[in-house]
CSV table of C-alpha atoms in Angstrom, one decimal:
chain,number,residue,atom,x,y,z
A,875,UNK,CA,44.6,-6.1,30.9
A,876,UNK,CA,46.7,-4.6,33.6
A,877,UNK,CA,48.5,-6.7,36.2
A,878,UNK,CA,51.0,-6.2,39.0
A,879,UNK,CA,53.4,-8.7,40.6
A,880,UNK,CA,55.1,-8.2,43.9
A,881,UNK,CA,57.5,-11.2,44.0
A,882,UNK,CA,58.3,-11.0,47.7
A,883,UNK,CA,55.5,-11.9,50.1
A,884,UNK,CA,57.6,-11.1,53.3
A,885,UNK,CA,60.8,-9.2,53.8
A,886,UNK,CA,62.6,-8.9,57.2
A,887,UNK,CA,65.0,-6.0,57.6
A,888,UNK,CA,67.0,-4.7,60.5
A,889,UNK,CA,66.3,-1.2,61.8
A,890,UNK,CA,68.7,1.2,60.1
A,891,UNK,CA,69.3,-1.1,57.1
A,892,UNK,CA,68.2,-0.3,53.6
A,893,UNK,CA,65.0,-1.6,52.1
A,894,UNK,CA,64.0,-2.4,48.5
A,895,UNK,CA,60.6,-3.8,47.5
A,896,UNK,CA,60.1,-5.1,44.0
A,897,UNK,CA,57.2,-4.4,41.7
A,898,UNK,CA,56.6,-5.6,38.1
A,899,UNK,CA,53.7,-4.5,36.1
A,900,UNK,CA,52.1,-5.4,32.8
A,901,UNK,CA,50.4,-2.8,30.7
A,902,UNK,CA,50.4,-1.9,27.0
A,903,UNK,CA,50.8,1.9,27.3
A,904,UNK,CA,52.5,4.2,29.8
A,905,UNK,CA,51.0,3.3,33.1
A,906,UNK,CA,50.3,5.4,36.2
A,907,UNK,CA,52.2,3.7,39.0
A,908,UNK,CA,51.6,4.0,42.8
A,909,UNK,CA,53.0,2.6,46.1
A,910,UNK,CA,50.6,2.4,49.1
A,911,UNK,CA,51.3,1.4,52.6
A,912,UNK,CA,48.8,-0.3,54.9
A,913,UNK,CA,49.3,-0.5,58.7
A,914,UNK,CA,47.2,-3.0,60.7
A,915,UNK,CA,43.6,-1.9,61.1
A,916,UNK,CA,44.1,1.0,58.8
A,917,UNK,CA,43.3,1.9,55.2
A,918,UNK,CA,45.8,2.5,52.5
A,919,UNK,CA,48.1,5.6,52.5
A,920,UNK,CA,49.7,6.8,49.3
A,921,UNK,CA,53.6,6.9,49.5
A,922,UNK,CA,54.3,8.1,46.0
A,923,UNK,CA,53.2,8.0,42.4
A,924,UNK,CA,54.6,8.2,38.9
A,925,UNK,CA,52.8,9.5,35.9
A,926,UNK,CA,55.5,10.8,33.6
A,927,UNK,CA,58.8,12.8,33.5
A,928,UNK,CA,61.6,12.1,35.9
A,929,UNK,CA,61.8,8.3,36.5
A,930,UNK,CA,63.0,8.7,40.1
A,931,UNK,CA,60.2,9.9,42.3
A,932,UNK,CA,60.3,10.9,45.9
A,933,UNK,CA,57.6,10.2,48.3
A,934,UNK,CA,56.6,10.7,51.9
A,935,UNK,CA,58.4,9.1,54.9
A,936,UNK,CA,61.8,9.0,53.1
A,937,UNK,CA,60.7,6.6,50.4
A,938,UNK,CA,61.6,6.8,46.7
A,939,UNK,CA,60.9,4.6,43.7
A,940,UNK,CA,62.4,4.3,40.2
A,941,UNK,CA,60.4,3.6,37.0
A,942,UNK,CA,62.2,1.4,34.6
A,943,UNK,CA,60.3,1.0,31.4
A,944,UNK,CA,62.7,-1.6,29.9
A,945,UNK,CA,62.2,-3.9,32.9
A,946,UNK,CA,58.5,-3.0,33.5
A,947,UNK,CA,59.5,-2.3,37.1
A,948,UNK,CA,58.7,0.3,39.8
A,949,UNK,CA,60.8,-0.7,42.8
A,950,UNK,CA,60.4,1.1,46.1
A,951,UNK,CA,63.4,1.9,48.2
A,952,UNK,CA,64.3,3.5,51.6
A,953,UNK,CA,67.9,4.1,52.6
A,954,UNK,CA,67.4,3.5,56.4
A,955,UNK,CA,64.4,1.7,57.8
A,956,UNK,CA,62.7,2.7,61.0
A,957,UNK,CA,60.7,0.4,63.3
A,958,UNK,CA,57.5,2.3,62.3
A,959,UNK,CA,58.0,1.2,58.7
A,960,UNK,CA,56.8,-2.3,59.6
A,961,UNK,CA,53.6,-2.6,57.5
A,962,UNK,CA,52.2,-4.1,54.3
A,963,UNK,CA,53.2,-2.4,51.0
A,964,UNK,CA,51.2,-2.5,47.8
A,965,UNK,CA,52.2,-1.5,44.3
A,966,UNK,CA,49.4,-0.5,42.0
A,967,UNK,CA,48.9,0.5,38.4
A,968,UNK,CA,46.3,2.8,36.9
A,969,UNK,CA,45.6,4.1,33.4
A,970,UNK,CA,44.1,7.2,31.9
A,971,UNK,CA,41.3,5.3,30.2
A,972,UNK,CA,40.5,3.4,33.4
A,973,UNK,CA,39.2,6.2,35.5
A,974,UNK,CA,40.1,5.8,39.2
A,975,UNK,CA,40.4,2.0,38.9
A,976,UNK,CA,43.7,0.7,40.4
A,977,UNK,CA,45.0,-2.8,39.9
A,978,UNK,CA,47.0,-3.8,43.0
A,979,UNK,CA,49.7,-6.4,43.5
A,980,UNK,CA,49.5,-9.0,46.3
A,981,UNK,CA,51.5,-6.9,48.7
A,982,UNK,CA,54.8,-7.3,50.6
A,983,UNK,CA,54.8,-7.5,54.4
A,984,UNK,CA,57.8,-5.8,55.9
A,985,UNK,CA,59.0,-6.8,59.3
A,986,UNK,CA,61.6,-4.7,61.1
A,987,UNK,CA,64.0,-6.3,63.5
A,988,UNK,CA,65.4,-4.1,66.4
B,1126,UNK,CA,39.4,17.8,58.2
B,1127,UNK,CA,37.6,14.5,58.2
B,1128,UNK,CA,39.0,11.8,56.0
B,1129,UNK,CA,37.0,9.1,54.3
B,1130,UNK,CA,34.6,7.5,56.8
B,1131,UNK,CA,33.1,4.0,56.5
B,1132,UNK,CA,30.4,2.3,58.5
B,1133,UNK,CA,30.1,-0.1,60.1
B,1134,UNK,CA,33.6,-0.9,61.2
B,1135,UNK,CA,32.9,-4.6,61.6
B,1136,UNK,CA,29.9,-6.8,60.9
B,1137,UNK,CA,29.0,-10.5,60.9
B,1138,UNK,CA,26.4,-11.9,58.6
B,1139,UNK,CA,25.1,-15.4,57.7
B,1140,UNK,CA,25.3,-17.0,54.3
B,1141,UNK,CA,22.4,-15.9,52.1
B,1142,UNK,CA,21.8,-12.6,53.9
B,1143,UNK,CA,22.1,-9.1,52.5
B,1144,UNK,CA,24.5,-6.4,53.6
B,1145,UNK,CA,24.8,-2.6,53.0
B,1146,UNK,CA,28.1,-0.8,53.6
B,1147,UNK,CA,28.4,2.9,53.7
B,1148,UNK,CA,31.0,5.4,52.7
B,1149,UNK,CA,31.3,9.2,53.2
B,1150,UNK,CA,34.0,10.8,51.0
B,1151,UNK,CA,36.2,13.7,51.8
B,1152,UNK,CA,34.3,17.0,51.5
B,1153,UNK,CA,34.5,18.2,47.9
B,1154,UNK,CA,35.3,14.8,46.4
B,1155,UNK,CA,32.9,13.6,43.8
B,1156,UNK,CA,34.4,10.2,42.9
B,1157,UNK,CA,34.0,7.1,45.1
B,1158,UNK,CA,35.5,3.7,44.4
B,1159,UNK,CA,35.0,0.4,46.2
B,1160,UNK,CA,37.5,-2.3,46.7
B,1161,UNK,CA,37.4,-5.8,48.2
B,1162,UNK,CA,40.5,-7.0,50.1
B,1163,UNK,CA,40.5,-10.7,51.0
B,1164,UNK,CA,42.9,-11.6,53.8
B,1165,UNK,CA,46.4,-11.9,52.5
B,1166,UNK,CA,45.7,-10.3,49.1
B,1167,UNK,CA,45.8,-6.9,47.5
B,1168,UNK,CA,42.6,-4.9,47.1
B,1169,UNK,CA,40.4,-5.7,44.1
B,1170,UNK,CA,38.4,-3.0,42.3
B,1171,UNK,CA,34.6,-3.4,42.5
B,1172,UNK,CA,33.0,-0.1,41.4
B,1173,UNK,CA,33.7,3.5,40.7
B,1174,UNK,CA,31.0,6.2,40.9
B,1175,UNK,CA,31.4,9.8,39.7
B,1176,UNK,CA,28.7,12.4,39.9
B,1177,UNK,CA,26.2,9.7,40.8
B,1178,UNK,CA,26.9,7.6,37.7
B,1179,UNK,CA,28.7,4.3,37.5
B,1180,UNK,CA,32.0,4.8,35.7
B,1181,UNK,CA,33.7,1.5,36.2
B,1182,UNK,CA,32.9,-2.0,37.3
B,1183,UNK,CA,35.3,-4.8,38.2
B,1184,UNK,CA,34.9,-8.5,37.7
B,1185,UNK,CA,32.3,-9.2,40.4
B,1186,UNK,CA,28.9,-10.9,40.2
B,1187,UNK,CA,25.6,-9.1,39.9
B,1188,UNK,CA,25.1,-9.8,43.6
B,1189,UNK,CA,27.3,-6.7,44.1
B,1190,UNK,CA,25.7,-3.3,43.5
B,1191,UNK,CA,26.3,0.2,44.5
B,1192,UNK,CA,25.0,3.7,44.3
B,1193,UNK,CA,26.1,7.3,44.9
B,1194,UNK,CA,23.8,9.9,46.5
B,1195,UNK,CA,23.5,13.6,45.7
B,1196,UNK,CA,25.9,14.4,48.7
B,1197,UNK,CA,28.4,12.0,47.0
B,1198,UNK,CA,28.2,9.4,49.8
B,1199,UNK,CA,27.9,5.9,48.6
B,1200,UNK,CA,26.5,2.5,49.5
B,1201,UNK,CA,27.8,-0.9,48.5
B,1202,UNK,CA,25.2,-3.7,48.6
B,1203,UNK,CA,25.9,-7.4,48.5
B,1204,UNK,CA,23.0,-9.9,48.2
B,1205,UNK,CA,22.9,-13.6,48.9
B,1206,UNK,CA,26.2,-13.5,50.8
B,1207,UNK,CA,28.7,-16.3,50.4
B,1208,UNK,CA,31.5,-17.4,52.7
B,1209,UNK,CA,33.9,-16.1,50.1
B,1210,UNK,CA,32.5,-12.6,50.5
B,1211,UNK,CA,34.3,-12.3,53.8
B,1212,UNK,CA,36.8,-9.5,53.4
B,1213,UNK,CA,37.8,-6.0,54.2
B,1214,UNK,CA,35.8,-3.6,52.0
B,1215,UNK,CA,37.6,-0.3,51.3
B,1216,UNK,CA,36.1,2.9,50.0
B,1217,UNK,CA,38.3,5.5,48.3
B,1218,UNK,CA,37.4,9.0,47.4
B,1219,UNK,CA,39.0,11.4,44.9
B,1220,UNK,CA,38.3,14.9,43.6
B,1221,UNK,CA,38.0,13.7,40.0
B,1222,UNK,CA,37.5,10.5,38.1
B,1223,UNK,CA,41.0,10.1,36.7
B,1224,UNK,CA,43.9,8.3,38.3
B,1225,UNK,CA,46.2,11.4,38.3
B,1226,UNK,CA,44.1,12.7,41.2
B,1227,UNK,CA,45.0,11.1,44.5
B,1228,UNK,CA,42.6,8.6,46.0
B,1229,UNK,CA,42.2,8.7,49.8
B,1230,UNK,CA,41.2,5.4,51.4
B,1231,UNK,CA,38.9,4.9,54.4
B,1232,UNK,CA,39.7,2.4,57.2
B,1233,UNK,CA,37.4,-0.2,55.7
B,1234,UNK,CA,34.6,-2.4,56.8
B,1235,UNK,CA,35.5,-5.9,57.9
B,1236,UNK,CA,32.7,-8.3,56.8
B,1237,UNK,CA,32.6,-11.8,58.1
B,1238,UNK,CA,30.2,-14.3,56.6
B,1239,UNK,CA,29.5,-17.4,58.6
């Protein structure tokens, strides 16, 4: 069965500082990996995804993530955080045989200090 | 273009009652998935429908059921409501039934069971 762990429940970062959110997954084959962002009162928005190929993927809003098979990780990074990046971030895993089903981690809430 | 729409936005029900939640996918999308997001947790997969057929079911009791209509809209029904059913219910639509196609999430329906 697939599972996703996001070890950090909350992260506080100063505006302009770098951000890294951790994600570890468990899946037997090559997974499909996703990062979503959820702002208060809104649905989920896809930031980026990894299916195969280059292990460093670029997404929207200046985010990037790196797939490391040896560590079963897919960490999200942003070089310089803006106040508008304050939100909850979810890592998710999918699989070819699972249709559209995504398994989500518990989320990391990001607070941005001025 | 309209995104995924869900109705109602909020509702309050009493234990033991029944509830129907509705979802309209993005035009041209044939796959609809439902997720339950309990406060402070990541979304959990409930159902996926594609071309009006159930293609996936998560680990939820039989009190939960769904269907997809010829216009690809969908309903999620929950019978005999329990306090633990209080959550944000998210609908996601996709052009196809595999995870490599991006899923677009609606804003959700906030269900409170008292």
